[in-house]
Coordinates of C-alpha atoms and ligand atoms in Angstrom, one line a residue:
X16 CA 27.2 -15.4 -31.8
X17 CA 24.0 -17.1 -31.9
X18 CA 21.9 -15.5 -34.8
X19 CA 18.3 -14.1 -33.7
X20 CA 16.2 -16.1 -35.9
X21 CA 16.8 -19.1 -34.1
X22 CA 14.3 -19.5 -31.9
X23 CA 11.9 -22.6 -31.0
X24 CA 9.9 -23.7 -34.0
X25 CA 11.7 -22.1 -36.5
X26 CA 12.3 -24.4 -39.5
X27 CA 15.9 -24.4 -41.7
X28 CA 17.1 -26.0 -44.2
X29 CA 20.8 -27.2 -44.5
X30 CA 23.7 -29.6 -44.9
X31 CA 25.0 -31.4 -41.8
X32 CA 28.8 -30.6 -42.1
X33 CA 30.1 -31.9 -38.8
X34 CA 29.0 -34.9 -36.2
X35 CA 28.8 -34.8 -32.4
X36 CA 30.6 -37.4 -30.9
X37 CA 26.8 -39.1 -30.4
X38 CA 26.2 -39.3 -34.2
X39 CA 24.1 -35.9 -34.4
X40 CA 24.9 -34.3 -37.3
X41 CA 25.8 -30.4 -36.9
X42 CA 24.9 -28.1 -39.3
X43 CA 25.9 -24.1 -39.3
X44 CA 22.5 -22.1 -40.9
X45 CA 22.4 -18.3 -40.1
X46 CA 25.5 -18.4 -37.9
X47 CA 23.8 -20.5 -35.5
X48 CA 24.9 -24.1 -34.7
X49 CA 22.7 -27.1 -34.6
X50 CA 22.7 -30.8 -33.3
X51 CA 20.2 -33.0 -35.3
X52 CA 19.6 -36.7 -34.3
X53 CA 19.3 -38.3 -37.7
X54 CA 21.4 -36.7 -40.2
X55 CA 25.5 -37.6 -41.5
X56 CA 27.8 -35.9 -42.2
X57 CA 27.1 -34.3 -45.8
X58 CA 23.4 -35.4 -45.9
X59 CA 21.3 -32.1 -46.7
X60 CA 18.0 -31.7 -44.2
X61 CA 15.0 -29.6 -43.2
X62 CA 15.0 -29.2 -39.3
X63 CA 13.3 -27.4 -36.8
X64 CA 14.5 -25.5 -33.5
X65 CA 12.9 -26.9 -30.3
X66 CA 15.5 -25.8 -27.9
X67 CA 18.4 -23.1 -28.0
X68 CA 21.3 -22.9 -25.6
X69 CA 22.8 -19.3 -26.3
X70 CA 25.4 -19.5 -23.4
X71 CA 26.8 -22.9 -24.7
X72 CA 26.8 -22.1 -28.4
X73 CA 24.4 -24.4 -30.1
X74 CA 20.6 -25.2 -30.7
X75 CA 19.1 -28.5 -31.0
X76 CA 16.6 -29.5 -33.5
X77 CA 14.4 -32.1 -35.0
X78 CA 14.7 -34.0 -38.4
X79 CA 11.7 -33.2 -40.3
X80 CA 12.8 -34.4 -44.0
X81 CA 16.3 -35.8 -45.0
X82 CA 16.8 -34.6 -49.1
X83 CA 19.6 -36.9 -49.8
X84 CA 21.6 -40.0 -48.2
X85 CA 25.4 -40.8 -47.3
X86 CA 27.2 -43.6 -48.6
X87 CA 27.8 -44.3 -45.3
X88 CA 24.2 -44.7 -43.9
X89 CA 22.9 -48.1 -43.1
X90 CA 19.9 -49.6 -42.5
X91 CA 19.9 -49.7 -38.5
X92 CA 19.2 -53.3 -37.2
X93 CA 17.0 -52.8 -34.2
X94 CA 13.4 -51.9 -34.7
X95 CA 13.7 -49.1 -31.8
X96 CA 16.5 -47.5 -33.0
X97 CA 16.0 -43.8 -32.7
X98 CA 14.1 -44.5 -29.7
X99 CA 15.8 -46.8 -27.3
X100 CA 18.3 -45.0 -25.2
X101 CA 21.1 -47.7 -25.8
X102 CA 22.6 -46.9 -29.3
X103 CA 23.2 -43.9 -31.0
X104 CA 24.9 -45.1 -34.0
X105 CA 23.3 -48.2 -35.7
X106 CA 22.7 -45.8 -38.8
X107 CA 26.2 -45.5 -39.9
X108 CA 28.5 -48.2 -41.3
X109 CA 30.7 -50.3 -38.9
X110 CA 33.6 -48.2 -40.9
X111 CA 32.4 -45.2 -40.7
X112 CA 32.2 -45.1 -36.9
X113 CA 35.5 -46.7 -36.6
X114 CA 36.7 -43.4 -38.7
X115 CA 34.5 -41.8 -36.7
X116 CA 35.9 -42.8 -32.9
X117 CA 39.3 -42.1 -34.1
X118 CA 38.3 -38.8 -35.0
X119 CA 36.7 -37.6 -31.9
X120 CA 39.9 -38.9 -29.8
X121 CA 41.9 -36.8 -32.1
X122 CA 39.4 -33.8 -32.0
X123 CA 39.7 -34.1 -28.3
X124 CA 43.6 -33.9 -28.3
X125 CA 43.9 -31.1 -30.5
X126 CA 41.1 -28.9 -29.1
X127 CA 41.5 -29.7 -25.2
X128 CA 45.2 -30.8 -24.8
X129 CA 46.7 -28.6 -27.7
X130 CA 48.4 -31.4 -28.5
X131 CA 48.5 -33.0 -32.2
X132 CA 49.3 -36.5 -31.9
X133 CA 48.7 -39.5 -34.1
X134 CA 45.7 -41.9 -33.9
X135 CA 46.1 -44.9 -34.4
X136 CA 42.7 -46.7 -36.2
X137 CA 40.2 -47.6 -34.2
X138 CA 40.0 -51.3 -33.6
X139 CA 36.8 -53.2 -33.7
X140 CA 36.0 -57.1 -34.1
X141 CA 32.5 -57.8 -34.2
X142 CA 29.8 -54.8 -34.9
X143 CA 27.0 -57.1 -33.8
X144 CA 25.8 -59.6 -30.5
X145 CA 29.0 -58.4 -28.3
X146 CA 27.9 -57.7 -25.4
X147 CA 28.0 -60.2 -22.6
X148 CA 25.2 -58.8 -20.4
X149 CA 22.0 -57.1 -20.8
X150 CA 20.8 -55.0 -17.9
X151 CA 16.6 -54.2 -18.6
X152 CA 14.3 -52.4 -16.4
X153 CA 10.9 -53.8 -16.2
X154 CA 8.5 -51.1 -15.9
X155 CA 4.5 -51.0 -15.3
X156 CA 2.8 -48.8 -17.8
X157 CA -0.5 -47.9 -19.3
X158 CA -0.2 -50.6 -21.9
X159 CA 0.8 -53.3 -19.9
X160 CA 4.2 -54.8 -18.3
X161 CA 7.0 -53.4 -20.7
X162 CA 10.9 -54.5 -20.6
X163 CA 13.5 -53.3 -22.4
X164 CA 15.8 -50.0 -22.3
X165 CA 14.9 -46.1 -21.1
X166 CA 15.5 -43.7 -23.7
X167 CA 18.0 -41.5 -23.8
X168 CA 18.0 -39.0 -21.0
X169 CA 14.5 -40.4 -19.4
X170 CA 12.6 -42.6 -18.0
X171 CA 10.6 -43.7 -20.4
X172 CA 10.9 -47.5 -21.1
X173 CA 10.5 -48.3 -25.1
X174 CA 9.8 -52.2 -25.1
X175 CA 12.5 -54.5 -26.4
X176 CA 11.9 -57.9 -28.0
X177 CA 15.9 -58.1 -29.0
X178 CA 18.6 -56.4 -28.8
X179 CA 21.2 -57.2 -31.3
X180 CA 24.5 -55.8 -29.8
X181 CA 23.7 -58.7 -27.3
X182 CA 25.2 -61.7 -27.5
X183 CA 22.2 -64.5 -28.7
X184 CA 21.8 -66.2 -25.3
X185 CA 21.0 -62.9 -23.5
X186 CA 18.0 -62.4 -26.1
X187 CA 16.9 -66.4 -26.0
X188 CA 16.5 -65.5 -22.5
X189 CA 14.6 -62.2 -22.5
X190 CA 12.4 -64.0 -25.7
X191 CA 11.4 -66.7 -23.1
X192 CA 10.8 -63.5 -20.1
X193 CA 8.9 -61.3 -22.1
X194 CA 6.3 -64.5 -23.2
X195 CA 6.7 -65.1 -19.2
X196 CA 5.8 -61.8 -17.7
X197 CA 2.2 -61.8 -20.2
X198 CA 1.4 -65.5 -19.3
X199 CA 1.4 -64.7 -15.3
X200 CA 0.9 -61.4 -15.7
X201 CA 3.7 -60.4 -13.6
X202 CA 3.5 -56.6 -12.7
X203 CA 6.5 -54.6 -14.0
X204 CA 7.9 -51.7 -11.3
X205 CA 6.0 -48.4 -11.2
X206 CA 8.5 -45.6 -9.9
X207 CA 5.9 -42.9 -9.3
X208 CA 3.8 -45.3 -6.6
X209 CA 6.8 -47.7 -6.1
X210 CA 4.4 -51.0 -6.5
X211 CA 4.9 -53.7 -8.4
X212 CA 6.9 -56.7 -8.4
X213 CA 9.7 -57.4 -11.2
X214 CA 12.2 -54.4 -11.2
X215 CA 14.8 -55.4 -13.5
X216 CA 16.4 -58.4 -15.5
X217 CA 20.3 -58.8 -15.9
X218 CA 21.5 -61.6 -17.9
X219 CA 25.1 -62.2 -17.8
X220 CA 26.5 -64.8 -20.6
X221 CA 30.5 -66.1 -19.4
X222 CA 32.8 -68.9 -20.8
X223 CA 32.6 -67.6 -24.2
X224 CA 29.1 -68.1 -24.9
X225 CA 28.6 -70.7 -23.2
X226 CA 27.1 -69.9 -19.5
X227 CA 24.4 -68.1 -19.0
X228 CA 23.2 -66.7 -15.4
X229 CA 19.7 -64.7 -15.0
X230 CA 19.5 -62.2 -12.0
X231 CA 15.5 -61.2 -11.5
X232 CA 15.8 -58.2 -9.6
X233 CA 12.3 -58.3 -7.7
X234 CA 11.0 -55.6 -5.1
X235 CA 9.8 -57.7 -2.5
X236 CA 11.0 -61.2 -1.6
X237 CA 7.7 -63.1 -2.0
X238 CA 6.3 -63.2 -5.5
X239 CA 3.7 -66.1 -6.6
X240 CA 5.3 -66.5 -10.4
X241 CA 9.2 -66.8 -9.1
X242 CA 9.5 -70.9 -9.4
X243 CA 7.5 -71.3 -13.0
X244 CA 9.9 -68.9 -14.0
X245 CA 12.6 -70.6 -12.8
X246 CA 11.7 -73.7 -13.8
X247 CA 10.9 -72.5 -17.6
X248 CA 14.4 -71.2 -17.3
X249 CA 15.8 -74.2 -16.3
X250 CA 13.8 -76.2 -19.3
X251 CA 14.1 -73.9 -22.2
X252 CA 17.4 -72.1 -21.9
X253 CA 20.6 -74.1 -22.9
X254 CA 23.8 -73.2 -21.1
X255 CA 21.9 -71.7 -17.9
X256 CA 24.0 -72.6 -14.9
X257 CA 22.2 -70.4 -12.5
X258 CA 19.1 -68.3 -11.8
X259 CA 19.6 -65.7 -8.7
X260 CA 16.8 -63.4 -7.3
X261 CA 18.1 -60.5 -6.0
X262 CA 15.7 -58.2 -3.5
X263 CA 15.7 -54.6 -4.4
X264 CA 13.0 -52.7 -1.8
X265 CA 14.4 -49.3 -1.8
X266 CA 13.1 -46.5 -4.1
X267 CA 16.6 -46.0 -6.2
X268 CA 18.3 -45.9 -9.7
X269 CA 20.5 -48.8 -7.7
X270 CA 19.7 -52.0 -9.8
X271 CA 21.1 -54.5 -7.2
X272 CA 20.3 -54.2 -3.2
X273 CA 22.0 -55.9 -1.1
X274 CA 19.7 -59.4 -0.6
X275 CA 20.6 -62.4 -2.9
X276 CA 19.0 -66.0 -2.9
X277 CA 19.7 -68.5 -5.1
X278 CA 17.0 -70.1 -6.8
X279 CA 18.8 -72.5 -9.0
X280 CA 22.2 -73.7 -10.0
X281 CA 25.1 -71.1 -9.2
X282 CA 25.3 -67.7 -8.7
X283 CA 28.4 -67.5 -10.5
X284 CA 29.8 -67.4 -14.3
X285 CA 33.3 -68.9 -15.3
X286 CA 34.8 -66.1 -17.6
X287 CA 38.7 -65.7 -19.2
X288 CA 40.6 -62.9 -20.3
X289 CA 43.7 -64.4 -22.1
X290 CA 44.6 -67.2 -20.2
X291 CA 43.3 -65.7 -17.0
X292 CA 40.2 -67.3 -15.4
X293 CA 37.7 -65.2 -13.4
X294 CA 34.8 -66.4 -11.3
X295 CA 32.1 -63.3 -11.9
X296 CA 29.7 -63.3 -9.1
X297 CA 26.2 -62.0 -9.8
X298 CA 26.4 -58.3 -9.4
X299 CA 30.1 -57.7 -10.1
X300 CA 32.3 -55.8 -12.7
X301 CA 33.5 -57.0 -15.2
X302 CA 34.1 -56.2 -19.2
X303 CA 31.1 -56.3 -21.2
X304 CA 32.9 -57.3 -24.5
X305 CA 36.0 -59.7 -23.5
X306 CA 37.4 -60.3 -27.1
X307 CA 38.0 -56.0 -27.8
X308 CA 39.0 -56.2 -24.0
X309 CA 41.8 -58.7 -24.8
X310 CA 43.1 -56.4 -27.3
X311 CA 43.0 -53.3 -25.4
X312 CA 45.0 -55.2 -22.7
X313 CA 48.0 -56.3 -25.0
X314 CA 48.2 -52.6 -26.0
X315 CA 48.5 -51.6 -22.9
X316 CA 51.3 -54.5 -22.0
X317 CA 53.0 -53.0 -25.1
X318 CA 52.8 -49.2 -24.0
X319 CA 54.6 -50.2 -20.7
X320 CA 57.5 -51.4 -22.3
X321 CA 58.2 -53.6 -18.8
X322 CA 61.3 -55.7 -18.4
X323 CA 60.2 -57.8 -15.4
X324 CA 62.2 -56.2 -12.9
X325 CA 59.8 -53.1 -12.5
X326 CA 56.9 -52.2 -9.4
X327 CA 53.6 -51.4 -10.9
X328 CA 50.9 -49.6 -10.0
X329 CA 47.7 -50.2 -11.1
X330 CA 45.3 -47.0 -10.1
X331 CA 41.6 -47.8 -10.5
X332 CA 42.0 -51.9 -11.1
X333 CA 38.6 -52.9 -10.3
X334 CA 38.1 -56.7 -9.9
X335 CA 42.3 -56.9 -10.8
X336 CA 41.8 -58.1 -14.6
X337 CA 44.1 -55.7 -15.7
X338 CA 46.5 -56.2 -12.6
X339 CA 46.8 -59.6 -12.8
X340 CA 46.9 -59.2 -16.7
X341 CA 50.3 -57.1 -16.4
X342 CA 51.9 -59.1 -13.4
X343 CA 53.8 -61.2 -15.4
X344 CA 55.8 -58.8 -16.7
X345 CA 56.9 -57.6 -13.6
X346 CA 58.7 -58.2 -10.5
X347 CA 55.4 -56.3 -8.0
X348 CA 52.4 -55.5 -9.5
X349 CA 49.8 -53.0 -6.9
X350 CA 46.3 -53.0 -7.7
X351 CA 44.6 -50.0 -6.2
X352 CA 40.3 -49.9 -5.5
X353 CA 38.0 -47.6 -3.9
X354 CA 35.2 -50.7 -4.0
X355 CA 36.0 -53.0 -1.3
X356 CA 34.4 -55.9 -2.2
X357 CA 36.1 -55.1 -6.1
X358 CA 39.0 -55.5 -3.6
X359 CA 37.8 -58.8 -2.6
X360 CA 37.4 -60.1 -6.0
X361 CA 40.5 -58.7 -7.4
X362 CA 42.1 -60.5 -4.3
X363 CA 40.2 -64.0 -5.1
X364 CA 40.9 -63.8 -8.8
X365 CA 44.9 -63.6 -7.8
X366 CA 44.6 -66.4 -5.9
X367 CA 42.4 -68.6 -8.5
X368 CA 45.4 -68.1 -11.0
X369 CA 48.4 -68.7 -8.5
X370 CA 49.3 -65.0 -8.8
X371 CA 51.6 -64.4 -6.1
X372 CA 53.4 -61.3 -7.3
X373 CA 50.3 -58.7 -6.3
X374 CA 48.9 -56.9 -3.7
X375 CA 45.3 -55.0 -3.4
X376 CA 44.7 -51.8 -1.8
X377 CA 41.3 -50.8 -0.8
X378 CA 41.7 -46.9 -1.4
X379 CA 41.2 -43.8 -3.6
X380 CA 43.7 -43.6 -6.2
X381 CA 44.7 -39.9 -5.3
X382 CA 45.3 -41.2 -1.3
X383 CA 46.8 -44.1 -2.1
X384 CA 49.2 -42.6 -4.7
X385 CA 50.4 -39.5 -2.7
X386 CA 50.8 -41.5 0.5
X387 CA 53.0 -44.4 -1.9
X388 CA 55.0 -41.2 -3.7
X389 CA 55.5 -39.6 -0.2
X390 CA 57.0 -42.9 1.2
X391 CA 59.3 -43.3 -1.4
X392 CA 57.7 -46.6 -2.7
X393 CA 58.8 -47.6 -6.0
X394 CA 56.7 -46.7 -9.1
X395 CA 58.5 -47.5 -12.4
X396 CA 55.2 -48.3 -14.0
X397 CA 51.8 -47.0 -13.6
X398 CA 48.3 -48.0 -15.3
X399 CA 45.3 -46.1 -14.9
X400 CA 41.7 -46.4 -15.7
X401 CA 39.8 -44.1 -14.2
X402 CA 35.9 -43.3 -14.5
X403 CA 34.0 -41.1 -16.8
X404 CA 35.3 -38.0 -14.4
X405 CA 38.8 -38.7 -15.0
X406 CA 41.7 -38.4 -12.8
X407 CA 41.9 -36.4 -10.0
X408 CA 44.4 -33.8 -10.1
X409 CA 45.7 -34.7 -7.0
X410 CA 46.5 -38.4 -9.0
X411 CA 48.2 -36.4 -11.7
X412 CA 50.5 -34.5 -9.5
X413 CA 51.7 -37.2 -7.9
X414 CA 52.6 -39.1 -10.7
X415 CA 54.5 -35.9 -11.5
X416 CA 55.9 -35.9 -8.4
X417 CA 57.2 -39.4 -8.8
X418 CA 58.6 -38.6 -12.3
X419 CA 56.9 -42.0 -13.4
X420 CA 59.0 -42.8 -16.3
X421 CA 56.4 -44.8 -18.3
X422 CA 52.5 -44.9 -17.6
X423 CA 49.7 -46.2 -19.5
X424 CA 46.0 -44.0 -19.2
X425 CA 42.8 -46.7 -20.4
X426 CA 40.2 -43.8 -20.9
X427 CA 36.5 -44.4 -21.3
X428 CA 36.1 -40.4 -22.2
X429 CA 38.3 -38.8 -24.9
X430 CA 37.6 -35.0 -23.6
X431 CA 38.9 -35.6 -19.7
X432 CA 41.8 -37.8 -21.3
X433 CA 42.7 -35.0 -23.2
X434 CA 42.2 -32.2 -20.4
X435 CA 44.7 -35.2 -17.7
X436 CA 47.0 -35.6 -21.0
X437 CA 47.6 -31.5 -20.6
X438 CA 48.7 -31.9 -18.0
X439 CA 50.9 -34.5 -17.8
X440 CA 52.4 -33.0 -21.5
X441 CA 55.4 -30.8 -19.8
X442 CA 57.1 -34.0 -18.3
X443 CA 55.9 -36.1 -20.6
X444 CA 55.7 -37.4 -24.6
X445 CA 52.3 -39.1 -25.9
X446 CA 54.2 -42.5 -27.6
X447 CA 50.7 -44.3 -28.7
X448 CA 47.3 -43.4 -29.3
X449 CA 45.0 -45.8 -29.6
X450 CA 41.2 -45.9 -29.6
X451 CA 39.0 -49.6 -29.3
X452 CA 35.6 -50.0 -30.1
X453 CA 34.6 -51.6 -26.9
X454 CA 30.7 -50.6 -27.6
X455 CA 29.8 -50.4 -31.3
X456 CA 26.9 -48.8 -32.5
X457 CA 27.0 -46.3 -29.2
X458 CA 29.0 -43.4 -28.9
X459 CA 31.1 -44.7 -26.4
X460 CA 35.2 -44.1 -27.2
X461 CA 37.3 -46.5 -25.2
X462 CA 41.4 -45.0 -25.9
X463 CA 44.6 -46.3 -24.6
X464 CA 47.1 -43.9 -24.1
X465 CA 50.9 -44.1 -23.5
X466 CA 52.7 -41.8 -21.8
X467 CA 57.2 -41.8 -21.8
X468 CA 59.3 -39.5 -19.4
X469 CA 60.8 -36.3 -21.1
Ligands
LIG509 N1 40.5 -51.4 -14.7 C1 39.3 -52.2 -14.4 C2 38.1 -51.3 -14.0 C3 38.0 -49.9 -14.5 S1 36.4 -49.1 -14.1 C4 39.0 -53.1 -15.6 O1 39.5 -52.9 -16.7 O2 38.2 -54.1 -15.4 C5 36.9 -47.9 -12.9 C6 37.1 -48.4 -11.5 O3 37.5 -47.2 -10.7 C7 35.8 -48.9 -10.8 O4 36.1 -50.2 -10.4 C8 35.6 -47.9 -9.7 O5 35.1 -48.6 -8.5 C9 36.9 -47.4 -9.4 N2 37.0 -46.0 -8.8 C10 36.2 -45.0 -9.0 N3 36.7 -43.9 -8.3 C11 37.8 -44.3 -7.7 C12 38.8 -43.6 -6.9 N4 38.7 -42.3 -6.6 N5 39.9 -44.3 -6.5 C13 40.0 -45.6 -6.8 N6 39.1 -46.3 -7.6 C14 38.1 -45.7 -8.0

């Protein structure tokens, strides 16, 4: 029961005692529950109510003074902290989020799927300059061109100079972009009156480090700054093997449409998972932080316990890293893709590393899977990695059907892993648990979970 004296504006005072899995700290004052960006776990604050959600449980409120401070806070790195949309957690220690993950997979288990099992720690490498692309809208506003990230549920852009979960080429590049855009004055998108001429920037770093490829993502196909970009690009940026400009006229949240030209080098990066090799095209999928990736991959190897005699099936495969990743350890590995041209890559990236034991299917996992069950295909193995959404229940059924005897679930959301786990937990026993910090300093929980035949 929510208490009465919550309303909007109230002010309280109180200790955070809990954390949402986005770092807000959740305090209980006058029976009432409250989310409040800005405060740990035992740090004591004064707050007030701005909006109260009787039917779900819980108000949300503002920070107005913090009385005391956690062991575990930091110092966040990025000026715009608090403000960008991209990180939530940059205020607590690279631990303490680790503990923190492995918490909120656990949480998720217990409360949704009933089930207590045993996380293993959260794994993490580098807290700092992962990620291996940076995707920025360029926006018109009243105070100029600004580029950088929205905030978090809007579409307000908060201006970024660098980002410092991206790796160091990606932010040489926007340095050298965001001293461009003033010196030619190059108008940013305006959504409202759909003018303007630079939409979005996407830098992509491969090899390691060591290639970088810019994709200007422009509204119209003619604009007057395009080849002094390029060609400060092409002077000032080491390791650039490739600048792309990519036409995007349509009034969407779509980054890429569908025209490309090349302005100079290659529209491609070289990239390698383990010893697999991957050409990444401009606008395709592929794992923003390779090194966790890696990780996550041999834990999945080890969950499926293959012999090399086994069919597996690999439901939600995307470009086939995680396909081709697994097909040496077994006699038939199936990849399985709604995307087609994901399809196309996954079938190109076989090919580039003399894979011969896979096949591709361009299908949804739930038609593909009951069709496969219903023909009597083999299935002794099965990987899945589905979306945000989860599996469909139609995907879980079937692999009940089949009576699967080991399968491995990659999850990027601990609550619908938990509510698929459920369901699978009659037939089956949870054997590992494992969360990887794929996105430090955000609240994103990437978890590996495997799955044996009662
Ligand atoms: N396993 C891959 C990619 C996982 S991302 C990797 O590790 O790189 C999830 C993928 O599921 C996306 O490529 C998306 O296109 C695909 N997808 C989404 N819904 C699907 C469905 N119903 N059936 C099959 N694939 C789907």
């Amino acid at each position: 029961m929510m208490s009465q004296e919550i309303r909007p504006g109230v002010t309280l005072t109180g200790p955070a005692e809990g954390v949402t899995q986005d770092g807000r700290g959740v305090l209980h004052v006058n029976g009432a529950t409250l989310f409040v960006a800005g405060l740990l776990p035992g740090e004591k604050g004064r707050v007030q109510v701005e909006a109260v959600h009787p039917r779900r449980g819980y108000a949300e409120a503002r920070l107005l003074q913090r009385y005391d401070e956690s062991p575990e806070r930091v110092l966040p790195r990025c000026p715009v902290f608090g403000r960008c949309g991209g990180c939530q957690l940059q205020h607590w220690s690279a631990e303490a989020q680790q503990v923190h993950k492995r918490q909120v997979v656990a949480d998720a288990f217990r409360r949704i799927a009933h089930l207590s099992v045993d996380v293993e720690e959260t794994v993490n490498l580098t807290p700092w300059a992962y990620r291996n692309k940076i995707e920025m809208p360029v926006v018109q506003t009243s105070r100029g061109t600004q580029i950088g990230y929205f905030a978090s549920h809007s579409h307000q852009i908060v201006n970024v100079e660098t980002c410092p979960i991206a790796q160091p080429p990606a932010n040489r590049v926007l340095a050298v972009l965001q001293r461009l855009i003033r010196q030619y004055h190059i108008a940013g998108y305006d959504e409202t009156r759909q003018n303007g001429e630079l939409r979005h920037v996407v830098v992509r770093v491969g090899e390691r480090g060591r290639e970088v490829l810019v994709i200007l993502v422009t509204r119209v196909r003619t604009v007057s700054w395009l080849d002094a970009v390029v060609k400060t690009l092409v002077d000032e940026i080491d390791g650039l093997v490739g600048v792309v400009q990519n036409v995007q006229p349509v009034a969407t949240n779509v980054i890429l449409g569908s025209e490309w030209h090349l302005c100079w080098g290659r529209s491609f990066l070289n990239e390698h998972l383990g010893d697999l090799h991957f050409h990444l095209s401009a606008g395709a999928f592929f794992q923003v932080n390779p090194p966790v990736a890696e990780k996550m991959y041999n834990a999945a190897q080890e969950a499926l316990q293959c012999e090399g005699t086994e069919t597996l099936v690999d439901l939600y495969c995307g470009v086939g890293t995680t396909t081709l990743w697994m097909a040496s350890q077994v006699k038939w590995a199936v990849g399985v893709e709604s995307n087609r041209q994901a399809v196309q890559d996954a079938q190109a990236n076989a090919v580039r590393n003399h894979v011969a034991n896979v096949d591709f299917y361009a299908d949804t996992a739930a038609h593909f899977l009951m069709r496969w069950v219903a023909e009597r295909q083999p299935v002794d193995r099965l990987l899945l990695d589905p979306p945000r959404k989860g599996a469909e229940p139609a995907v879980l059924d079937a692999i009940l059907t089949a009576g699967v005897p080991r399968l491995v679930y990659i999850s990027c959301n601990p609550q619908t892993l938990a509510r698929d786990a459920a369901r699978l937990s009659n037939a089956y026993r949870v054997t590992r648990v494992q969360p990887f910090d794929l996105f430090p300093q955000t609240a994103h929980i990437e978890t590996v979970v495997g799955f044996e035949h009662r």
